[in-house]
Amino acid sequence: MNPLILDGRKVAQSVKDELMAQICELKGKGVTPKLATILVGNDEASKTYVQMKANTCHKLGMESERVFLPEETTTDELLDVIQRLNSDHQVHGILLQHPVPSHIDERKAFDEIALEKDVDGVTSHGFGATTFQLGAYPCCTPAAILQVIDYYNLELEGKHAVIIGRSPILGKPVSMMLLNRNATVTICHSRTENLDQIVKQADVVVAAVGRPKFVKGEWLKEGSIVLDAGYNPGNIGDADYESCYPKSSAITPVPGGIGPVTISMLLKHTVEAAQRQLNTTKTHSNVS
Amino acid sequence: MNPLILDGRKVAQSVKDELMAQICELKGKGVTPKLATILVGNDEASKTYVQMKANTCHKLGMESERVFLPEETTTDELLDVIQRLNSDHQVHGILLQHPVPSHIDERKAFDEIALEKDVDGVTSHGFGATTFQLGAYPCCTPAAILQVIDYYNLELEGKHAVIIGRSPILGKPVSMMLLNRNATVTICHSRTENLDQIVKQADVVVAAVGRPKFVKGEWLKEGSIVLDAGYNPGNIGDADYESCYPKSSAITPVPGGIGPVTISMLLKHTVEAAQRQLNTTKTHSNVS
């Protein structure tokens, strides 16, 4: 049987279809979900990403606020902007585009984002609350991976998932999310010995290492599921698709795999944040 | 060569020796580190634990405040107590003894503890900040495991650590801490298939499953390191010591392994919290 190609564009569309209905309903109640994006500096790729996010917002009928800050912005000035957006009741979600210029304390800036507006799942508190399943918004790429898994009804319970990569916004959160779905999880990284032998045992491989064509087909167990979160220059994934495809039972292509789902998860979280804010307001007015 | 028996009492003593010097120095500056413990209800084992913690505080010259709340305490009443301790500048660390009566929202109570006073490492924010290495206090049992590893100079870099258990205060944090020390980490649990075959690959096994004598010697690779965080009724560990000992290169006994180190980590974190508070106060007075 041919491997199943996991079509991220189809998954993203299904998410957006659901969102449009929810946004319509929210607007009927007088609330338009709004995402604020912050871009510091002049990185061209980052500009494109922020533009794409704003465009998708508008296509779905959401609002966006785009904050552009000059390259020389200090950490304190950035924190001020985040605080302003935290206290702006019109803003439901805040995204600080990564990376910021190197003189800025990015972690401090991320952690300044209010938990309830951290729709990009970048705060350390949000990571903890995601791990403990307390209803925080997970990072968008891990969330996209889970969305693809669920769309295709792929089984995780008791499966051995091997994650290659341990970054705060990808490897670590996806590991915790798969663990919470009852997978047995192995986290590998640059210091891992005998990586190929570990990958050989995986029912599910998540490639999140940031190196083009890193995962080879010969490492895979026959019939494994390959989820490629890589997005290297030239639209190249972290898995070597050509050699991985024939060994897998299901695989995400790059482009067209996890990538397109990621933005839709950002908007999904923003809509959820707007819904929660509305519910909180309702509860409060019932009480008063 | 005989396996090395990892002597937790010796490790704990070395921690306490260091602490006594630090406490003495702090007192010289007018600060006595103080741990507040909260016990809700009448659980006898919990009473003993809280008593032990207070006693060790006093032995080292630290202060303690013990708050006893009746079984029928509500979540809101407990939150009030935590808030009071959060804002009490004499209190450097807060410990809410687990478990609380079942009608209380334990997670909400844990997460009410101010991050800078969370010396027991139970908040979801603290878990995230520990995972991202932001200087939060990790949970005490995982911290004790790392302390034993460091005391005996056991190598972690590139080693395969298999963690059996995924609780918020043990399996999950110790996994992240070992990952941050460059181990390759596999997290197993009740739904894991072929557990014995996974354990067989481990250079380091952390038993954190809460089932007596669960890990068998026949599962182990020859020469592996066994760290037993279990503490079941009758002083019985999660590893079957008798069969594990001859297969291991190093092993923690129960009792006398991880257990004794755990309380000393709690006090170490409390002393650190007092030092940080002092430094913060200093910085502020320099500024003004």
Coordinates of C-alpha atoms in Angstrom, one line a residue:
Chain A
M1 CA 0.0 0.0 0.0
N2 CA 1.3 3.5 -0.8
P3 CA 2.2 5.7 2.1
L4 CA -0.5 8.2 3.0
I5 CA 0.6 11.8 2.2
L6 CA -0.6 14.0 5.1
D7 CA -1.9 17.0 3.3
G8 CA -1.4 20.0 5.5
R9 CA -3.3 22.4 3.2
K10 CA -6.4 20.2 3.6
V11 CA -6.0 20.2 7.4
A12 CA -5.5 23.9 7.5
Q13 CA -8.6 24.5 5.4
S14 CA -10.7 22.4 7.7
V15 CA -9.4 24.4 10.7
K16 CA -10.2 27.7 8.9
D17 CA -13.7 26.5 7.9
E18 CA -14.5 25.9 11.5
L19 CA -12.9 29.2 12.5
M20 CA -15.0 31.2 10.0
A21 CA -18.2 29.9 11.6
Q22 CA -16.9 30.7 15.1
I23 CA -15.7 34.2 14.1
C24 CA -19.1 34.9 12.5
E25 CA -20.8 33.9 15.8
L26 CA -18.4 36.0 17.8
K27 CA -19.0 39.0 15.6
G28 CA -22.7 38.5 16.1
K29 CA -22.0 39.0 19.8
G30 CA -20.1 42.2 19.1
V31 CA -16.6 40.7 19.4
T32 CA -14.1 40.6 16.6
P33 CA -11.1 38.4 17.5
K34 CA -7.9 40.4 17.1
L35 CA -4.3 39.4 16.9
A36 CA -1.5 41.8 17.6
T37 CA 1.8 41.1 16.0
I38 CA 5.1 42.7 16.9
L39 CA 8.0 42.8 14.6
V40 CA 11.3 44.3 15.8
G41 CA 13.9 45.2 13.1
N42 CA 14.2 44.6 9.4
D43 CA 14.5 40.9 8.8
E44 CA 12.9 40.3 5.4
A45 CA 11.7 36.7 6.1
S46 CA 10.1 37.9 9.4
K47 CA 8.3 40.7 7.6
T48 CA 6.9 38.2 5.2
Y49 CA 5.7 35.9 8.0
V50 CA 4.1 38.7 9.9
Q51 CA 2.4 39.9 6.7
M52 CA 1.1 36.3 6.0
K53 CA -0.3 36.1 9.5
A54 CA -2.1 39.5 9.2
N55 CA -3.4 38.5 5.7
T56 CA -4.9 35.3 7.0
C57 CA -6.5 37.1 9.9
H58 CA -8.2 39.5 7.4
K59 CA -9.3 36.7 5.1
L60 CA -11.1 35.0 8.0
G61 CA -12.8 38.2 9.1
M62 CA -10.5 38.8 12.1
E63 CA -8.7 42.0 13.0
S64 CA -5.0 42.5 13.3
E65 CA -2.8 45.1 14.7
R66 CA 0.7 45.2 13.4
V67 CA 3.4 46.9 15.5
F68 CA 6.7 47.6 13.8
L69 CA 9.6 48.6 16.1
P70 CA 13.0 49.8 14.9
E71 CA 16.1 47.6 15.0
E72 CA 17.5 49.6 17.9
T73 CA 14.5 49.0 20.2
T74 CA 15.6 48.1 23.7
T75 CA 14.3 45.3 25.8
D76 CA 12.5 47.7 28.1
E77 CA 10.9 49.5 25.2
L78 CA 9.7 46.2 23.9
L79 CA 8.4 45.2 27.3
D80 CA 6.4 48.5 27.4
V81 CA 4.7 47.6 24.1
I82 CA 3.9 44.1 25.3
Q83 CA 2.4 45.6 28.5
R84 CA 0.3 48.0 26.5
L85 CA -1.1 45.1 24.4
N86 CA -1.6 43.0 27.5
S87 CA -3.9 45.6 28.9
D88 CA -5.7 46.4 25.6
H89 CA -9.1 44.6 25.9
Q90 CA -9.5 44.8 22.1
V91 CA -6.5 42.6 21.6
H92 CA -7.0 38.8 22.2
G93 CA -3.7 37.4 21.1
I94 CA -0.1 38.7 21.0
L95 CA 2.6 37.3 18.7
L96 CA 6.2 38.5 19.0
Q97 CA 7.9 37.5 15.8
H98 CA 11.0 35.4 16.4
P99 CA 13.9 36.2 16.2
V100 CA 14.3 39.7 17.7
P101 CA 17.6 41.5 17.3
S102 CA 20.3 39.9 19.4
H103 CA 20.7 42.8 21.9
I104 CA 17.1 42.2 23.1
D105 CA 16.4 39.6 25.9
E106 CA 14.0 37.6 23.8
R107 CA 13.0 35.2 26.7
K108 CA 12.2 38.1 28.9
A109 CA 10.0 39.6 26.2
F110 CA 8.3 36.3 25.5
D111 CA 7.6 35.8 29.2
E112 CA 6.1 39.3 29.5
I113 CA 3.2 38.3 27.3
A114 CA 0.1 37.7 29.4
L115 CA -0.7 33.9 29.6
E116 CA -4.3 34.4 28.4
K117 CA -3.0 36.3 25.3
D118 CA -0.1 33.9 24.6
V119 CA -1.7 32.4 21.5
D120 CA 1.7 31.6 20.0
G121 CA 2.6 29.5 23.1
V122 CA 6.0 31.0 23.8
T123 CA 5.9 31.8 27.5
S124 CA 7.6 29.5 30.0
H125 CA 4.4 29.6 32.0
G126 CA 2.4 28.6 28.9
F127 CA 4.8 25.7 28.3
G128 CA 4.3 24.5 31.9
A129 CA 0.5 24.9 31.7
T130 CA 0.4 23.0 28.4
T131 CA 2.5 20.2 29.8
F132 CA 0.1 20.0 32.8
Q133 CA -2.9 20.3 30.5
L134 CA -4.3 23.4 32.2
G135 CA -5.8 24.9 29.0
A136 CA -2.9 27.2 27.9
Y137 CA -2.3 27.7 24.2
P138 CA 0.5 25.4 23.0
C139 CA 3.1 26.5 20.6
C140 CA 1.7 26.6 17.1
T141 CA 4.0 24.2 15.3
P142 CA 3.5 21.4 17.9
A143 CA -0.2 22.2 17.9
A144 CA -0.2 21.8 14.1
I145 CA 1.5 18.4 14.4
L146 CA -1.2 17.3 16.7
Q147 CA -3.9 18.7 14.5
V148 CA -2.5 16.7 11.5
I149 CA -2.4 13.6 13.7
D150 CA -6.0 14.1 14.7
Y151 CA -7.3 15.0 11.3
Y152 CA -6.0 11.7 10.0
N153 CA -6.9 9.7 13.1
L154 CA -3.4 8.5 13.6
E155 CA -3.0 6.3 16.7
L156 CA -0.6 7.6 19.4
E157 CA -1.6 5.6 22.5
G158 CA 1.3 3.3 23.5
K159 CA 3.2 4.2 20.3
H160 CA 6.9 5.1 20.5
A161 CA 7.4 8.7 19.3
V162 CA 10.9 9.8 18.7
I163 CA 11.4 13.6 18.6
I164 CA 14.6 14.9 17.0
G165 CA 15.1 18.4 18.5
R166 CA 14.6 20.0 21.9
S167 CA 13.9 23.7 21.2
P168 CA 11.5 25.6 23.6
I169 CA 9.0 26.2 20.8
L170 CA 9.1 22.8 19.1
G171 CA 11.0 19.8 20.4
K172 CA 10.2 20.2 24.1
P173 CA 6.5 21.1 23.8
V174 CA 5.7 18.5 21.1
S175 CA 7.3 15.9 23.4
M176 CA 5.1 16.9 26.3
M177 CA 2.0 16.9 24.1
L178 CA 2.7 13.5 22.7
L179 CA 3.4 12.2 26.1
N180 CA 0.0 13.6 27.3
R181 CA -1.5 11.6 24.5
N182 CA 0.0 8.4 25.9
A183 CA 2.8 8.0 23.5
T184 CA 6.1 6.7 24.8
V185 CA 8.4 9.6 24.0
T186 CA 12.2 9.7 23.3
I187 CA 13.8 13.1 22.9
C188 CA 17.0 13.2 20.8
H189 CA 19.3 16.1 20.0
S190 CA 22.8 17.0 18.8
R191 CA 24.5 15.0 21.6
T192 CA 22.4 11.8 21.1
E193 CA 24.5 8.8 20.4
N194 CA 23.3 6.2 17.9
L195 CA 20.5 8.4 16.6
D196 CA 19.7 6.1 13.7
Q197 CA 19.2 3.1 16.0
I198 CA 16.8 5.1 18.2
V199 CA 14.9 6.4 15.2
K200 CA 14.7 2.7 14.0
Q201 CA 12.4 2.0 16.9
A202 CA 10.0 4.8 16.3
D203 CA 6.4 4.3 15.3
V204 CA 6.2 8.1 15.0
V205 CA 9.2 10.3 14.1
V206 CA 9.0 14.1 14.6
A207 CA 11.8 15.9 12.7
A208 CA 12.4 19.2 14.4
V209 CA 16.1 19.6 14.2
G210 CA 16.4 22.5 11.7
R211 CA 18.8 20.7 9.3
P212 CA 17.8 20.0 5.7
K213 CA 17.1 16.3 4.8
F214 CA 18.6 15.2 8.1
V215 CA 16.4 12.2 8.7
K216 CA 17.2 9.4 6.3
G217 CA 14.8 6.7 5.0
E218 CA 17.3 3.9 6.0
W219 CA 16.9 5.0 9.7
L220 CA 13.2 4.3 9.7
K221 CA 11.3 1.3 10.8
E222 CA 9.1 0.0 8.0
G223 CA 5.6 1.6 8.3
S224 CA 6.5 4.5 10.6
I225 CA 4.8 7.9 10.5
V226 CA 7.0 10.8 9.6
L227 CA 6.0 14.3 10.7
D228 CA 8.4 16.9 9.4
A229 CA 8.4 20.2 11.2
G230 CA 11.5 21.4 9.3
Y231 CA 11.4 24.4 7.0
N232 CA 14.8 25.1 5.7
P233 CA 15.8 27.6 3.0
G234 CA 14.5 26.5 -0.4
N235 CA 11.4 24.8 1.1
I236 CA 13.3 21.8 2.3
G237 CA 12.2 19.7 5.3
D238 CA 14.3 18.1 8.0
A239 CA 13.5 14.6 6.6
D240 CA 14.8 13.4 3.3
Y241 CA 11.4 12.9 1.7
E242 CA 12.6 10.8 -1.2
S243 CA 14.2 8.1 1.0
C244 CA 11.6 8.4 3.8
Y245 CA 8.5 8.2 1.7
P246 CA 8.8 4.5 0.7
K247 CA 9.6 3.4 4.3
S248 CA 6.7 5.3 5.9
S249 CA 3.1 4.5 6.3
A250 CA 2.3 8.2 6.4
I251 CA 4.4 11.3 5.9
T252 CA 4.1 15.1 5.7
P253 CA 5.6 16.7 2.6
V254 CA 7.5 20.0 2.8
P255 CA 6.1 22.3 1.7
G256 CA 2.4 21.5 2.2
G257 CA 2.7 19.5 5.4
I258 CA 3.0 21.0 8.9
G259 CA 3.8 24.5 7.7
P260 CA 0.3 25.6 6.4
V261 CA -1.4 24.2 9.6
T262 CA 0.8 26.4 11.8
I263 CA -0.7 29.7 11.0
S264 CA -4.2 28.3 11.2
M265 CA -3.4 27.1 14.8
L266 CA -2.3 30.7 15.7
L267 CA -5.7 32.0 14.5
K268 CA -7.5 29.2 16.2
H269 CA -5.9 30.1 19.5
T270 CA -6.7 33.8 19.0
V271 CA -10.4 32.9 18.4
E272 CA -10.4 30.7 21.5
A273 CA -8.9 33.6 23.5
A274 CA -11.7 35.9 22.2
Q275 CA -14.3 33.3 23.2
R276 CA -12.8 32.9 26.7
Q277 CA -12.7 36.7 27.2
L278 CA -16.3 36.9 26.2
N279 CA -17.2 34.1 28.6
T280 CA -15.3 35.8 31.4
T281 CA -17.0 39.1 30.8
K282 CA -20.4 37.3 30.8
T283 CA -19.7 35.6 34.1
H284 CA -18.6 38.9 35.6
S285 CA -21.8 40.7 34.5
N286 CA -23.9 37.8 35.8
V287 CA -22.2 38.2 39.1
S288 CA -22.5 42.0 39.3
Chain B
M1 CA 33.8 -4.7 40.3
N2 CA 31.0 -4.2 42.8
P3 CA 28.3 -1.7 42.0
L4 CA 28.7 1.7 43.6
I5 CA 26.0 2.2 46.3
L6 CA 24.9 5.8 46.0
D7 CA 24.7 7.0 49.5
G8 CA 22.0 9.6 49.8
R9 CA 22.7 10.3 53.4
K10 CA 26.2 11.3 52.6
V11 CA 25.0 13.5 49.7
A12 CA 22.4 15.1 52.0
Q13 CA 25.0 15.8 54.6
S14 CA 27.3 17.5 52.1
V15 CA 24.4 19.7 51.0
K16 CA 23.5 20.6 54.7
D17 CA 27.2 21.4 55.5
E18 CA 27.3 23.9 52.7
L19 CA 23.9 25.3 53.7
M20 CA 25.0 25.9 57.3
A21 CA 27.8 28.1 56.2
Q22 CA 25.4 30.0 53.9
I23 CA 22.8 30.4 56.6
C24 CA 25.4 31.6 59.0
E25 CA 26.5 34.3 56.5
L26 CA 22.9 35.3 55.8
K27 CA 22.2 35.7 59.5
G28 CA 25.2 37.9 59.8
K29 CA 23.4 40.1 57.3
G30 CA 20.3 40.1 59.4
V31 CA 18.3 37.6 57.3
T32 CA 17.2 34.2 58.6
P33 CA 15.9 32.0 55.8
K34 CA 12.3 30.9 56.5
L35 CA 10.2 28.2 55.1
A36 CA 6.4 28.2 55.5
T37 CA 4.7 24.9 55.3
I38 CA 0.9 24.4 54.9
L39 CA -0.8 21.2 55.9
V40 CA -4.5 20.8 55.1
G41 CA -6.3 18.0 57.0
N42 CA -5.3 15.2 59.2
D43 CA -3.3 12.8 57.1
E44 CA -0.8 11.2 59.5
A45 CA 2.0 10.6 57.0
S46 CA 1.7 14.2 55.8
K47 CA 2.0 15.5 59.4
T48 CA 5.2 13.5 59.8
Y49 CA 6.6 14.9 56.6
V50 CA 5.8 18.5 57.5
Q51 CA 7.3 17.9 61.0
M52 CA 10.5 16.4 59.5
K53 CA 10.9 19.5 57.2
A54 CA 10.4 21.9 60.1
N55 CA 12.8 20.0 62.3
T56 CA 15.5 20.0 59.6
C57 CA 15.0 23.8 59.2
H58 CA 15.6 24.3 62.9
K59 CA 18.6 22.0 63.0
L60 CA 20.2 24.2 60.3
G61 CA 19.4 27.4 62.0
M62 CA 16.5 28.3 59.7
E63 CA 13.1 29.5 60.7
S64 CA 9.9 27.8 59.8
E65 CA 6.2 28.7 60.0
R66 CA 3.8 25.9 60.1
V67 CA 0.2 26.5 59.0
F68 CA -2.3 23.8 59.9
L69 CA -5.7 24.1 58.2
P70 CA -8.7 21.9 58.9
E71 CA -9.9 19.2 56.6
E72 CA -13.0 21.3 55.5
T73 CA -10.8 24.2 54.3
T74 CA -12.1 25.4 50.9
T75 CA -9.9 26.2 47.9
D76 CA -10.5 29.9 48.3
E77 CA -9.5 29.8 52.0
L78 CA -6.3 28.0 51.0
L79 CA -5.6 30.5 48.3
D80 CA -6.0 33.3 50.9
V81 CA -3.4 31.7 53.1
I82 CA -1.0 31.3 50.2
Q83 CA -1.5 34.9 49.2
R84 CA -0.8 36.0 52.7
L85 CA 2.5 34.0 52.7
N86 CA 3.3 35.3 49.2
S87 CA 3.2 38.9 50.5
D88 CA 5.0 38.2 53.8
H89 CA 8.6 39.4 53.3
Q90 CA 9.8 37.3 56.2
V91 CA 8.8 34.1 54.4
H92 CA 11.3 33.0 51.6
G93 CA 9.8 29.7 50.6
I94 CA 6.3 28.1 50.7
L95 CA 5.5 24.4 50.7
L96 CA 2.0 23.1 50.3
Q97 CA 2.1 19.5 51.6
H98 CA 0.7 17.1 49.0
P99 CA -1.9 15.7 48.9
V100 CA -4.6 18.1 50.0
P101 CA -8.2 16.9 50.6
S102 CA -9.9 15.9 47.4
H103 CA -12.5 18.8 47.4
I104 CA -9.6 21.3 47.1
D105 CA -8.3 22.3 43.6
E106 CA -4.7 21.3 44.3
R107 CA -3.4 22.5 41.0
K108 CA -4.9 26.0 41.5
A109 CA -3.5 26.1 45.0
F110 CA 0.0 25.1 43.8
D111 CA -0.1 27.7 41.0
E112 CA -1.0 30.4 43.5
I113 CA 2.4 30.1 45.1
A114 CA 4.6 33.0 43.9
L115 CA 7.3 31.8 41.5
E116 CA 10.1 33.3 43.7
K117 CA 8.8 31.4 46.7
D118 CA 8.1 28.1 45.0
V119 CA 11.0 26.3 46.6
D120 CA 9.2 22.9 46.2
G121 CA 9.0 23.4 42.4
V122 CA 5.3 22.7 42.1
T123 CA 4.0 25.5 40.0
S124 CA 3.3 25.1 36.3
H125 CA 5.3 28.3 35.7
G126 CA 8.2 26.9 37.7
F127 CA 8.1 23.7 35.7
G128 CA 8.3 25.8 32.5
A129 CA 11.0 28.0 33.9
T130 CA 13.0 25.0 35.0
T131 CA 12.7 23.4 31.6
F132 CA 13.9 26.6 29.9
Q133 CA 16.7 27.0 32.5
L134 CA 15.5 30.3 33.7
G135 CA 16.6 29.9 37.3
A136 CA 13.4 28.6 38.9
Y137 CA 13.6 26.1 41.7
P138 CA 13.0 22.6 40.4
C139 CA 10.9 20.0 42.2
C140 CA 12.8 18.6 45.1
T141 CA 12.9 14.9 44.2
P142 CA 14.2 15.6 40.6
A143 CA 16.7 18.1 42.1
A144 CA 17.8 15.4 44.6
I145 CA 18.4 12.9 41.7
L146 CA 20.6 15.5 39.9
Q147 CA 22.4 16.2 43.2
V148 CA 23.2 12.5 43.7
I149 CA 24.4 12.3 40.0
D150 CA 26.7 15.4 40.5
Y151 CA 28.0 14.3 43.9
Y152 CA 29.2 11.0 42.3
N153 CA 30.3 12.7 39.1
L154 CA 28.1 10.4 37.0
E155 CA 28.3 11.1 33.3
L156 CA 25.0 12.2 31.6
E157 CA 26.1 13.8 28.3
G158 CA 25.0 11.6 25.4
K159 CA 23.8 8.9 27.8
H160 CA 20.3 7.3 27.3
A161 CA 18.2 8.0 30.3
V162 CA 14.9 6.1 30.6
I163 CA 12.4 7.6 33.0
I164 CA 9.6 5.4 34.2
G165 CA 6.8 7.7 35.3
R166 CA 5.4 11.1 34.1
S167 CA 4.0 12.9 37.1
P168 CA 4.1 16.7 37.3
I169 CA 6.5 16.6 40.3
L170 CA 8.8 13.8 39.3
G171 CA 8.8 12.1 35.9
K172 CA 8.2 15.2 33.8
P173 CA 10.6 17.6 35.5
V174 CA 13.4 15.0 35.9
S175 CA 13.0 14.2 32.2
M176 CA 13.5 17.9 31.3
M177 CA 16.4 18.3 33.7
L178 CA 18.2 15.3 32.3
L179 CA 17.5 16.5 28.8
N180 CA 19.1 19.9 29.7
R181 CA 22.1 17.9 30.8
N182 CA 22.4 16.5 27.3
A183 CA 21.1 13.0 28.0
T184 CA 18.9 11.4 25.4
V185 CA 15.6 10.9 27.3
T186 CA 12.9 8.4 27.0
I187 CA 9.7 8.8 29.1
C188 CA 7.7 5.7 29.8
H189 CA 4.5 5.2 31.7
S190 CA 1.5 2.9 32.2
R191 CA 0.6 2.8 28.5
T192 CA 4.2 2.1 27.3
E193 CA 4.5 -1.1 25.3
N194 CA 7.6 -3.4 25.7
L195 CA 8.8 -1.5 28.7
D196 CA 11.5 -4.1 29.5
Q197 CA 13.0 -3.7 26.0
I198 CA 13.2 0.1 26.4
V199 CA 14.7 -0.1 29.9
K200 CA 17.3 -2.6 28.4
Q201 CA 18.7 0.3 26.4
A202 CA 19.1 2.7 29.3
D203 CA 22.5 3.8 30.6
V204 CA 20.5 5.5 33.4
V205 CA 17.2 4.4 34.7
V206 CA 15.0 6.6 36.9
A207 CA 12.3 4.7 38.6
A208 CA 9.5 7.1 39.4
V209 CA 6.4 5.0 39.0
G210 CA 5.1 4.6 42.6
R211 CA 4.9 0.8 42.5
P212 CA 7.0 -1.3 44.8
K213 CA 9.9 -3.4 43.3
F214 CA 8.5 -2.6 39.8
V215 CA 11.8 -2.5 37.9
K216 CA 13.5 -5.9 37.6
G217 CA 17.1 -6.6 37.3
E218 CA 16.6 -8.7 34.2
W219 CA 15.3 -5.6 32.4
L220 CA 18.6 -3.8 32.9
K221 CA 21.5 -3.4 30.6
E222 CA 24.7 -4.6 32.3
G223 CA 26.4 -1.7 34.0
S224 CA 23.5 0.7 34.0
I225 CA 22.9 3.3 36.7
V226 CA 19.7 2.9 38.7
L227 CA 18.2 5.9 40.5
D228 CA 15.2 4.9 42.5
A229 CA 12.8 7.7 43.5
G230 CA 10.2 5.4 44.8
Y231 CA 9.1 5.4 48.4
N232 CA 6.4 2.9 48.9
P233 CA 4.9 1.8 52.2
G234 CA 7.4 -0.2 54.2
N235 CA 10.4 1.7 52.9
I236 CA 10.3 -0.1 49.6
G237 CA 11.6 1.4 46.4
D238 CA 10.3 1.2 42.8
A239 CA 13.2 -0.9 41.8
D240 CA 13.7 -4.5 42.9
Y241 CA 17.1 -3.8 44.6
E242 CA 18.1 -7.4 45.0
S243 CA 17.9 -8.2 41.3
C244 CA 18.9 -4.7 40.1
Y245 CA 22.1 -4.4 42.3
P246 CA 24.2 -7.0 40.5
K247 CA 23.3 -5.7 37.0
S248 CA 24.0 -2.1 37.8
S249 CA 27.2 -0.1 38.0
A250 CA 25.7 2.3 40.5
I251 CA 22.4 2.2 42.4
T252 CA 20.5 4.2 45.1
P253 CA 19.2 2.1 48.0
V254 CA 15.8 2.6 49.5
P255 CA 15.8 3.9 52.2
G256 CA 19.0 6.0 52.2
G257 CA 19.1 6.9 48.5
I258 CA 17.2 9.8 46.9
G259 CA 14.8 10.3 49.9
P260 CA 17.2 11.9 52.4
V261 CA 18.5 14.3 49.7
T262 CA 15.0 15.6 48.9
I263 CA 14.5 17.5 52.1
S264 CA 18.0 19.0 51.9
M265 CA 17.1 20.3 48.4
L266 CA 14.0 22.0 49.8
L267 CA 16.1 23.8 52.3
K268 CA 18.8 24.6 49.7
H269 CA 16.1 26.3 47.5
T270 CA 14.8 28.2 50.5
V271 CA 18.3 29.5 51.4
E272 CA 18.7 30.5 47.7
A273 CA 15.4 32.3 47.8
A274 CA 16.5 34.2 50.9
Q275 CA 19.9 35.1 49.2
R276 CA 18.1 36.3 46.1
Q277 CA 15.7 38.4 48.1
L278 CA 18.6 40.0 49.9
N279 CA 20.3 40.7 46.6
T280 CA 17.2 42.2 45.2
T281 CA 16.8 44.5 48.2
K282 CA 20.4 45.5 47.9
T283 CA 20.1 46.3 44.2
H284 CA 17.0 48.4 45.0
S285 CA 18.7 50.4 47.7
N286 CA 21.7 51.0 45.5
V287 CA 19.4 52.4 42.9
S288 CA 17.5 54.7 45.2

